[in-house]
Short mmCIF file of C-alpha atoms in Angstrom, two decimals:
data_model
loop_
_atom_site.label_atom_id
_atom_site.label_comp_id
_atom_site.label_asym_id
_atom_site.label_seq_id
_atom_site.Cartn_x
_atom_site.Cartn_y
_atom_site.Cartn_z
CA UNK S 1 -42.30 13.66 -139.45
CA UNK S 2 -40.45 16.44 -141.25
CA UNK S 3 -37.49 14.11 -140.82
CA UNK S 4 -38.74 12.17 -143.81
CA UNK S 5 -38.63 15.18 -146.14
CA UNK S 6 -35.16 15.97 -144.84
CA UNK S 7 -34.09 12.36 -145.43
CA UNK S 8 -35.38 12.51 -149.02
CA UNK S 9 -33.36 15.68 -149.56
CA UNK S 10 -30.27 14.04 -148.09
CA UNK S 11 -30.66 11.03 -150.38
CA UNK S 12 -31.10 13.32 -153.41
CA UNK S 13 -27.88 15.17 -152.63
CA UNK S 14 -25.97 11.95 -151.94
CA UNK S 15 -27.19 10.36 -155.19
CA UNK S 16 -26.20 13.47 -157.13
CA UNK S 17 -22.65 13.27 -155.77
CA UNK S 18 -22.45 9.51 -156.25
CA UNK S 19 -23.59 9.76 -159.87
CA UNK S 20 -21.11 12.51 -160.55
CA UNK S 21 -18.39 10.18 -159.30
CA UNK S 22 -19.74 7.31 -161.47
CA UNK S 23 -20.28 5.27 -158.34
CA UNK S 24 -21.96 1.88 -158.53
CA UNK S 25 -23.27 2.10 -155.03
CA UNK S 26 -23.02 4.10 -151.85
CA UNK S 27 -21.63 2.18 -148.89
CA UNK S 28 -21.96 4.84 -146.26
CA UNK S 29 -23.39 8.28 -145.80
CA UNK S 30 -22.12 10.44 -143.00
CA UNK S 31 -24.40 13.10 -141.57
CA UNK S 32 -23.76 15.85 -139.06
CA UNK S 33 -26.88 16.60 -137.08
CA UNK S 34 -26.88 19.14 -134.30
CA UNK S 35 -28.76 18.62 -131.06
CA UNK S 36 -30.51 21.98 -131.58
CA UNK S 37 -31.39 21.38 -135.23
CA UNK S 38 -35.03 20.55 -134.56
CA UNK S 39 -34.95 16.91 -135.67
CA UNK S 40 -35.45 13.82 -133.56
CA UNK S 41 -32.52 11.41 -134.00
CA UNK S 42 -34.59 8.23 -133.81
CA UNK S 43 -37.07 9.61 -136.34
CA UNK S 44 -34.17 10.63 -138.58
CA UNK S 45 -32.72 7.12 -138.51
CA UNK S 46 -36.07 5.57 -139.37
CA UNK S 47 -36.67 8.12 -142.11
CA UNK S 48 -33.23 7.46 -143.65
CA UNK S 49 -33.86 3.72 -143.65
CA UNK S 50 -37.02 4.29 -145.66
CA UNK S 51 -35.61 6.99 -147.93
CA UNK S 52 -32.58 5.01 -149.15
CA UNK S 53 -34.72 2.15 -150.50
CA UNK S 54 -34.57 1.73 -154.28
CA UNK S 55 -31.77 4.27 -154.63
CA UNK S 56 -27.99 4.08 -155.02
CA UNK S 57 -27.90 4.27 -151.24
CA UNK S 58 -29.87 1.06 -150.74
CA UNK S 59 -28.14 -0.90 -147.99
CA UNK S 60 -25.75 1.93 -147.13
CA UNK S 61 -24.75 2.53 -143.56
CA UNK S 62 -26.16 5.78 -142.26
CA UNK S 63 -23.74 7.31 -139.81
CA UNK S 64 -25.12 10.19 -137.76
CA UNK S 65 -22.61 12.36 -135.97
CA UNK S 66 -24.34 14.20 -133.14
CA UNK S 67 -23.13 17.72 -132.61
CA UNK S 68 -23.66 19.16 -129.16
CA UNK S 69 -24.97 22.69 -128.79
CA UNK S 70 -22.53 25.47 -127.95
CA UNK S 71 -23.43 29.04 -127.21
CA UNK S 72 -21.56 32.30 -126.94
CA UNK S 73 -22.97 34.84 -124.52
CA UNK S 74 -23.37 38.19 -126.24
CA UNK S 75 -23.34 39.96 -122.87
CA UNK S 76 -20.29 38.57 -121.07
CA UNK S 77 -18.58 36.66 -123.87
CA UNK S 78 -18.58 33.26 -122.18
CA UNK S 79 -18.70 30.13 -124.33
CA UNK S 80 -20.74 27.28 -122.92
CA UNK S 81 -22.57 24.04 -123.65
CA UNK S 82 -26.13 24.71 -124.79
CA UNK S 83 -28.64 21.92 -124.22
CA UNK S 84 -31.67 24.08 -125.12
CA UNK S 85 -32.14 27.24 -127.13
CA UNK S 86 -33.63 28.94 -124.07
CA UNK S 87 -30.76 28.15 -121.70
CA UNK S 88 -29.27 31.18 -119.94
CA UNK S 89 -25.55 31.93 -119.77
CA UNK S 90 -24.16 30.08 -116.73
CA UNK S 91 -21.87 33.05 -116.00
CA UNK S 92 -24.16 36.10 -116.16
CA UNK S 93 -27.67 34.63 -116.64
CA UNK S 94 -28.35 36.37 -119.97
CA UNK S 95 -30.59 34.61 -122.47
CA UNK S 96 -30.32 34.14 -126.21
CA UNK S 97 -26.67 33.34 -126.75
CA UNK S 98 -25.26 33.24 -130.24
CA UNK S 99 -25.44 29.59 -131.29
CA UNK S 100 -21.96 28.45 -132.31
CA UNK S 101 -22.79 24.79 -132.86
CA UNK S 102 -25.72 22.40 -132.67
CA UNK S 103 -27.92 23.56 -135.55
CA UNK S 104 -26.14 21.47 -138.21
CA UNK S 105 -28.20 19.47 -140.67
CA UNK S 106 -25.46 18.52 -143.08
CA UNK S 107 -24.23 15.72 -145.28
CA UNK S 108 -20.57 15.46 -144.50
CA UNK S 109 -19.44 12.73 -146.87
CA UNK S 110 -20.33 9.58 -148.73
CA UNK S 111 -18.32 6.44 -149.28
CA UNK S 112 -18.87 4.86 -152.67
CA UNK S 113 -17.78 1.92 -154.79
CA UNK Q 1 -41.94 7.36 -152.46
CA UNK Q 2 -41.42 10.30 -154.72
CA UNK Q 3 -38.24 12.25 -154.19
CA UNK Q 4 -39.34 15.23 -156.24
CA UNK Q 5 -41.66 16.61 -153.65
CA UNK Q 6 -40.50 14.71 -150.62
CA UNK Q 7 -44.08 14.20 -149.57
CA UNK Q 8 -43.19 10.71 -148.58
CA UNK Q 9 -46.16 8.71 -149.64
CA UNK Q 10 -47.42 8.08 -153.12
CA UNK Q 11 -50.82 7.15 -151.86
CA UNK Q 12 -51.29 10.58 -150.27
CA UNK Q 13 -50.33 13.01 -153.00
CA UNK Q 14 -49.83 16.73 -152.60
CA UNK Q 15 -52.72 18.51 -154.27
CA UNK Q 16 -53.07 22.15 -155.16
CA UNK Q 17 -56.73 23.13 -155.45
CA UNK Q 18 -59.00 26.10 -155.72
CA UNK Q 19 -62.45 26.05 -154.10
CA UNK Q 20 -64.80 23.94 -156.21
CA UNK Q 21 -62.03 21.81 -157.69
CA UNK Q 22 -62.48 18.73 -155.53
CA UNK Q 23 -63.26 16.50 -158.46
CA UNK Q 24 -60.57 17.58 -160.89
CA UNK Q 25 -57.42 18.01 -158.98
CA UNK Q 26 -54.41 19.93 -160.17
CA UNK Q 27 -51.87 17.81 -158.51
CA UNK Q 28 -48.14 18.13 -158.86
CA UNK Q 29 -47.12 17.16 -162.33
CA UNK Q 30 -43.76 15.78 -163.13
CA UNK Q 31 -42.41 13.22 -165.48
CA UNK Q 32 -40.70 9.95 -164.86
CA UNK Q 33 -38.59 9.15 -167.91
CA UNK Q 34 -37.75 5.52 -168.34
CA UNK Q 35 -36.01 3.39 -170.90
CA UNK Q 36 -37.19 0.17 -172.42
CA UNK Q 37 -34.06 -1.90 -172.93
CA UNK Q 38 -35.75 -4.17 -175.42
CA UNK Q 39 -36.42 -1.51 -178.00
CA UNK Q 40 -33.73 0.92 -177.16
CA UNK Q 41 -36.07 3.90 -176.94
CA UNK Q 42 -36.71 6.28 -174.14
CA UNK Q 43 -39.87 8.11 -173.53
CA UNK Q 44 -41.29 10.28 -170.86
CA UNK Q 45 -44.57 9.75 -169.17
CA UNK Q 46 -45.89 13.02 -167.86
CA UNK Q 47 -48.27 12.03 -165.16
CA UNK Q 48 -49.85 13.22 -162.03
CA UNK Q 49 -49.74 11.90 -158.56
CA UNK Q 50 -53.29 10.90 -159.02
CA UNK Q 51 -52.26 8.66 -161.91
CA UNK Q 52 -52.81 5.12 -160.80
CA UNK Q 53 -51.20 1.94 -161.96
CA UNK Q 54 -53.41 -1.06 -161.99
CA UNK Q 55 -50.62 -3.28 -160.81
CA UNK Q 56 -49.91 -0.92 -157.95
CA UNK Q 57 -46.30 -0.65 -159.06
CA UNK Q 58 -45.11 2.72 -157.82
CA UNK Q 59 -41.55 2.50 -159.08
CA UNK Q 60 -42.63 2.59 -162.71
CA UNK Q 61 -40.70 -0.44 -163.75
CA UNK Q 62 -43.10 -1.38 -166.45
CA UNK Q 63 -43.12 -4.99 -167.43
CA UNK Q 64 -43.63 -5.44 -171.12
CA UNK Q 65 -44.78 -8.99 -171.58
CA UNK Q 66 -46.39 -8.38 -174.94
CA UNK Q 67 -45.08 -9.54 -178.31
CA UNK Q 68 -44.13 -6.11 -179.59
CA UNK Q 69 -41.13 -5.85 -177.39
CA UNK Q 70 -38.56 -8.15 -178.84
CA UNK Q 71 -35.27 -8.99 -177.23
CA UNK Q 72 -32.27 -7.05 -178.42
CA UNK Q 73 -29.45 -8.91 -180.10
CA UNK Q 74 -27.14 -8.73 -177.18
CA UNK Q 75 -29.75 -10.10 -174.84
CA UNK Q 76 -28.30 -12.76 -172.60
CA UNK Q 77 -30.37 -15.85 -172.21
CA UNK Q 78 -29.88 -17.93 -169.16
CA UNK Q 79 -28.91 -21.53 -169.62
CA UNK Q 80 -31.73 -23.85 -168.90
CA UNK Q 81 -31.52 -27.30 -167.41
CA UNK Q 82 -31.09 -29.18 -170.69
CA UNK Q 83 -27.90 -27.44 -171.60
CA UNK Q 84 -25.19 -29.38 -169.81
CA UNK Q 85 -21.67 -28.27 -168.96
CA UNK Q 86 -19.00 -30.90 -168.88
CA UNK Q 87 -16.22 -28.71 -167.63
CA UNK Q 88 -15.78 -27.91 -164.02
CA UNK Q 89 -16.14 -24.46 -162.60
CA UNK Q 90 -13.46 -23.22 -160.37
CA UNK Q 91 -14.21 -19.62 -159.70
CA UNK Q 92 -12.94 -18.42 -156.40
CA UNK Q 93 -15.80 -16.09 -155.47
CA UNK Q 94 -14.09 -13.89 -152.99
CA UNK Q 95 -16.15 -10.86 -152.05
CA UNK Q 96 -14.06 -8.11 -150.68
CA UNK Q 97 -16.22 -6.60 -147.99
CA UNK Q 98 -13.53 -4.12 -147.09
CA UNK Q 99 -14.46 -2.26 -150.29
CA UNK Q 100 -10.94 -2.12 -151.61
CA UNK Q 101 -11.99 0.26 -154.37
CA UNK Q 102 -14.26 2.38 -152.28
CA UNK Q 103 -13.78 6.10 -152.30
CA UNK Q 104 -14.64 8.73 -149.75
CA UNK Q 105 -16.33 11.80 -151.26
CA UNK Q 106 -16.59 14.97 -149.23
CA UNK Q 107 -20.07 16.44 -149.68
CA UNK Q 108 -20.35 19.13 -146.99
CA UNK Q 109 -23.79 20.30 -148.01
CA UNK Q 110 -26.78 21.48 -146.09
CA UNK Q 111 -29.59 18.94 -146.13
CA UNK Q 112 -32.20 21.62 -146.74
CA UNK Q 113 -30.31 23.52 -149.43
CA UNK Q 114 -32.81 22.55 -152.12
CA UNK Q 115 -35.67 24.04 -150.12
CA UNK Q 116 -33.62 27.09 -149.18
CA UNK Q 117 -32.77 27.72 -152.84
CA UNK Q 118 -36.42 27.49 -153.86
CA UNK Q 119 -37.36 29.77 -150.96
CA UNK Q 120 -34.92 32.36 -152.27
CA UNK Q 121 -36.48 32.10 -155.72
CA UNK Q 122 -39.88 32.69 -154.17
CA UNK Q 123 -38.50 35.61 -152.20
CA UNK Q 124 -37.17 37.20 -155.38
CA UNK Q 125 -40.55 36.80 -157.06
CA UNK Q 126 -42.35 38.31 -154.05
CA UNK Q 127 -39.94 41.24 -153.96
CA UNK Q 128 -40.46 41.86 -157.64
CA UNK Q 129 -44.20 41.97 -157.07
CA UNK Q 130 -43.87 44.26 -154.07
CA UNK Q 131 -45.73 41.62 -152.12
CA UNK Q 132 -45.64 41.32 -148.33
CA UNK Q 133 -45.63 37.60 -147.56
CA UNK Q 134 -46.39 36.20 -144.13
CA UNK Q 135 -46.05 32.55 -143.11
CA UNK Q 136 -48.59 31.79 -140.38
CA UNK Q 137 -47.64 28.88 -138.14
CA UNK Q 138 -49.31 27.44 -135.07
CA UNK Q 139 -50.78 24.36 -133.45
CA UNK Q 140 -54.08 23.24 -134.94
CA UNK Q 141 -56.98 25.24 -133.55
CA UNK Q 142 -55.19 28.41 -132.47
CA UNK Q 143 -57.35 30.52 -134.77
CA UNK Q 144 -55.18 31.18 -137.84
CA UNK Q 145 -58.04 30.90 -140.31
CA UNK Q 146 -60.35 33.07 -138.18
CA UNK Q 147 -57.60 35.67 -137.89
CA UNK Q 148 -57.30 35.63 -141.69
CA UNK Q 149 -61.07 36.02 -142.16
CA UNK Q 150 -61.16 39.10 -139.95
CA UNK Q 151 -57.99 40.48 -141.52
CA UNK Q 152 -59.45 40.09 -145.03
CA UNK Q 153 -62.64 41.89 -143.98
CA UNK Q 154 -60.67 44.77 -142.49
CA UNK Q 155 -58.36 45.09 -145.51
CA UNK Q 156 -61.21 45.66 -147.96
CA UNK Q 157 -60.50 48.75 -150.00
CA UNK Q 158 -57.05 49.13 -148.41
CA UNK Q 159 -54.94 46.38 -149.94
CA UNK Q 160 -55.15 43.28 -152.13
CA UNK Q 161 -54.82 40.12 -150.07
CA UNK Q 162 -54.18 36.59 -151.31
CA UNK Q 163 -54.12 33.39 -149.31
CA UNK Q 164 -52.42 30.03 -149.65
CA UNK Q 165 -53.97 27.49 -147.29
CA UNK Q 166 -52.02 24.47 -146.11
CA UNK Q 167 -53.78 21.45 -144.63
CA UNK Q 168 -53.32 17.72 -144.86
CA UNK Q 169 -56.84 17.30 -146.22
CA UNK Q 170 -60.00 19.17 -147.25
CA UNK Q 171 -60.82 22.49 -148.87
CA UNK Q 172 -62.66 23.68 -145.76
CA UNK Q 173 -60.29 26.54 -144.99
CA UNK Q 174 -60.02 27.62 -148.62
CA UNK Q 175 -63.81 27.77 -148.80
CA UNK Q 176 -63.89 29.95 -145.69
CA UNK Q 177 -61.28 32.30 -147.15
CA UNK Q 178 -63.11 32.50 -150.49
CA UNK Q 179 -66.28 33.33 -148.58
CA UNK Q 180 -64.37 36.07 -146.78
CA UNK Q 181 -63.53 37.52 -150.17
CA UNK Q 182 -59.89 36.75 -150.93
CA UNK Q 183 -58.39 34.76 -153.83
CA UNK Q 184 -57.19 31.48 -152.36
CA UNK Q 185 -55.36 28.31 -153.29
CA UNK Q 186 -55.42 25.25 -151.07
CA UNK Q 187 -52.44 22.94 -150.74
CA UNK Q 188 -53.40 19.52 -149.38
CA UNK Q 189 -50.19 17.92 -148.23
CA UNK Q 190 -51.65 14.41 -147.82
CA UNK Q 191 -49.45 12.90 -145.13
CA UNK Q 192 -47.07 15.86 -145.16
CA UNK Q 193 -46.75 17.79 -141.92
CA UNK Q 194 -45.55 21.11 -143.35
CA UNK Q 195 -45.50 23.25 -146.46
CA UNK Q 196 -42.24 23.60 -148.36
CA UNK Q 197 -40.93 26.23 -150.74
CA UNK Q 198 -41.64 24.10 -153.81
CA UNK Q 199 -45.33 23.69 -152.94
CA UNK Q 200 -45.65 27.44 -152.41
CA UNK Q 201 -43.86 28.09 -155.70
CA UNK Q 202 -46.46 25.98 -157.51
CA UNK Q 203 -49.44 27.31 -155.56
CA UNK Q 204 -48.53 30.94 -156.10
CA UNK Q 205 -48.65 30.43 -159.88
CA UNK Q 206 -52.33 29.61 -159.55
CA UNK Q 207 -53.06 32.99 -157.95
CA UNK Q 208 -53.34 35.93 -160.27
CA UNK Q 209 -51.23 38.18 -158.11
CA UNK Q 210 -51.21 41.91 -158.76
CA UNK Q 211 -48.43 44.07 -157.41
CA UNK Q 212 -48.33 45.67 -153.98
CA UNK Q 213 -50.51 43.22 -152.11
CA UNK Q 214 -50.27 40.90 -149.14
CA UNK Q 215 -49.92 37.13 -149.40
CA UNK Q 216 -50.78 35.11 -146.32
CA UNK Q 217 -49.56 31.52 -146.26
CA UNK Q 218 -51.36 29.52 -143.62
CA UNK Q 219 -49.10 26.60 -142.84
CA UNK Q 220 -50.20 23.15 -141.69
CA UNK Q 221 -51.17 23.29 -138.01
CA UNK Q 222 -47.99 22.00 -136.38
CA UNK Q 223 -45.49 23.74 -134.12
CA UNK Q 224 -42.58 21.46 -134.98
CA UNK Q 225 -42.07 20.62 -138.64
CA UNK Q 226 -42.81 23.91 -140.44
CA UNK Q 227 -40.06 25.60 -138.40
CA UNK Q 228 -37.28 24.25 -140.61
CA UNK Q 229 -38.83 25.09 -143.98
CA UNK Q 230 -38.31 28.58 -145.31
CA UNK Q 231 -41.06 29.39 -147.81
CA UNK Q 232 -39.60 32.71 -148.94
CA UNK Q 233 -41.75 34.75 -146.56
CA UNK Q 234 -40.81 38.21 -145.31
CA UNK Q 235 -42.08 37.51 -141.80
CA UNK Q 236 -43.03 34.41 -139.92
CA UNK Q 237 -45.98 34.80 -137.58
CA UNK Q 238 -46.51 32.24 -134.81
CA UNK Q 239 -50.04 32.19 -133.40
CA UNK Q 240 -50.83 30.73 -129.99
CA UNK Q 241 -54.10 30.85 -128.13
CA UNK Q 242 -54.66 31.19 -124.42
CA UNK Q 243 -56.35 27.79 -124.29
CA UNK Q 244 -52.92 26.24 -124.90
CA UNK Q 245 -50.14 25.92 -122.33
CA UNK Q 246 -48.26 29.11 -121.54
CA UNK Q 247 -44.97 27.21 -121.75
CA UNK Q 248 -45.35 26.56 -125.51
CA UNK Q 249 -42.29 28.71 -126.33
CA UNK Q 250 -40.11 26.46 -124.17
CA UNK Q 251 -41.62 23.25 -125.52
CA UNK Q 252 -41.28 24.31 -129.16
CA UNK Q 253 -38.35 26.73 -129.07
CA UNK Q 254 -37.34 26.39 -132.72
CA UNK Q 255 -40.65 27.76 -133.93
CA UNK Q 256 -40.45 30.77 -131.65
CA UNK Q 257 -36.80 31.31 -132.47
CA UNK Q 258 -37.49 31.40 -136.21
CA UNK Q 259 -40.57 33.64 -135.99
CA UNK Q 260 -40.66 37.43 -136.17
CA UNK Q 261 -44.09 38.00 -134.72
CA UNK Q 262 -46.14 36.21 -132.05
CA UNK Q 263 -49.91 36.62 -131.96
CA UNK Q 264 -51.54 35.57 -128.70
CA UNK Q 265 -55.16 34.88 -129.64
CA UNK Q 266 -58.43 34.27 -127.78
CA UNK Q 267 -57.60 36.80 -125.06
CA UNK Q 268 -61.36 37.07 -124.38
CA UNK Q 269 -61.03 33.67 -122.69
CA UNK Q 270 -58.30 34.78 -120.26
CA UNK Q 271 -60.68 35.05 -117.27
CA UNK Q 272 -61.54 31.35 -117.66
CA UNK Q 273 -58.11 29.79 -118.20
CA UNK Q 274 -54.81 29.57 -116.33
CA UNK Q 275 -52.79 31.03 -119.18
CA UNK Q 276 -50.21 33.55 -117.95
CA UNK Q 277 -49.53 36.00 -120.81
CA UNK Q 278 -46.57 37.57 -119.01
CA UNK Q 279 -44.93 34.18 -118.59
CA UNK Q 280 -45.43 33.26 -122.24
CA UNK Q 281 -43.90 36.51 -123.40
CA UNK Q 282 -40.96 36.01 -121.08
CA UNK Q 283 -40.37 32.43 -122.28
CA UNK Q 284 -40.66 33.44 -125.92
CA UNK Q 285 -38.22 36.31 -125.45
CA UNK Q 286 -35.68 33.90 -123.98
CA UNK Q 287 -35.41 32.12 -127.32
CA UNK Q 288 -36.01 35.22 -129.42
CA UNK Q 289 -35.50 38.70 -127.89
CA UNK Q 290 -36.56 40.35 -131.19
CA UNK Q 291 -40.03 38.77 -131.18
CA UNK Q 292 -42.90 41.25 -131.57
CA UNK Q 293 -46.19 40.48 -129.78
CA UNK Q 294 -49.85 41.11 -130.47
CA UNK Q 295 -52.43 40.13 -127.87
CA UNK Q 296 -55.84 39.98 -129.45
CA UNK Q 297 -59.19 38.29 -129.63
CA UNK Q 298 -60.32 37.50 -133.15
CA UNK Q 299 -63.81 36.93 -131.75
CA UNK Q 300 -64.32 40.27 -129.98
CA UNK Q 301 -61.77 42.05 -132.23
CA UNK Q 302 -60.09 43.55 -129.18
CA UNK Q 303 -56.47 44.15 -130.13
CA UNK Q 304 -57.13 43.75 -133.87
CA UNK Q 305 -56.42 47.44 -134.55
CA UNK Q 306 -52.77 47.13 -133.56
CA UNK Q 307 -52.36 44.01 -135.70
CA UNK Q 308 -53.88 45.71 -138.75
CA UNK Q 309 -51.78 48.81 -138.24
CA UNK Q 310 -48.62 46.73 -138.11
CA UNK Q 311 -49.67 44.75 -141.19
CA UNK Q 312 -50.26 47.84 -143.32
CA UNK Q 313 -47.02 49.38 -142.12
CA UNK Q 314 -45.08 46.21 -142.93
CA UNK Q 315 -46.64 46.25 -146.41
CA UNK Q 316 -45.56 49.85 -146.94
CA UNK Q 317 -42.03 49.03 -145.87
CA UNK Q 318 -41.83 46.20 -148.41
CA UNK Q 319 -42.77 48.58 -151.20
CA UNK Q 320 -40.46 51.40 -150.26
#
């Protein structure tokens, strides 16, 4: 359940931004989480629900934007969808592409009152 | 829940202990300042995780029911039943659920930036000390502690070695390491499934570290969670044993991707298990072509020479 520690960090960052903006409450927090980031989406949702309690984010909608993995083959240069880190290039079969997207673990924005 | 450490559960605090300290824990200390509206003063309670409130109130909203806390002058008293109103109320209570005054704030920040920042602070400290720091990760039972015991024995007279042990509970591993002859600090994470940079930062202060040594951080046995938490180490070492599945690198790719070295332990058991070393290496290289392997048996010490040679070389490189 490392998702919980990550959720606590997310809430800390969101509260910091909300306080800076003199917000009364946070209505929504928008996260970008890549499919190759190493977190389980369901666990992340549960962890966020618990982590926002008794904070400015209490009751806020947690919006998770899933970002699909994309790789760039360092051998043949092809760009392709990457479902797993160990997937080979569909063009030439080489492993270990450069990961272009899918490792995100970011807070994109918050909506506050 | 305490956001400072992110451990998640107040009832299972993170503790940082040395062997023999079971009864007087040095737990994380931090303060929770709070204001008493009634007297207009603020004070800070420095307290430990082990600090218990009789009322079980973990949010530290202390109720002061005693006489000494008088109401301030601008205190609003609610009307009670005897106080009648003879005028009618006509407040149109319209709640605007569209949040007419709501604002969108772009944050664009990495969720783990706090940990990453602390890891960089640790890294700077380690560099300043000329210290080679390894983060040992694995499933429980792969032989990390045994590998450390043998490594400590073989390093005697060659290099100073220090150990930070990470486990959910007990000082068992720290006691083993102390027995083996290395200064050690145990982090008990309670319910936590991984070490983070902040815990290491606090633990390392309890070790009297001289320059030019080696610090081994044995992470909580878990192939998932520790992968995302940089501790400030120079190298991450993933340990697997041949009694596990040989497809571990495919099942837990993030750990193998983020590691620099892979130790395949318990090779003395290879004749009795179906573990295919070649396959494991191939799978691991798919996610991380730079991964360096050591096949060894901590028990028979076969293969330990190569590991020790690499370790001493890596230490030299840090100092040069």
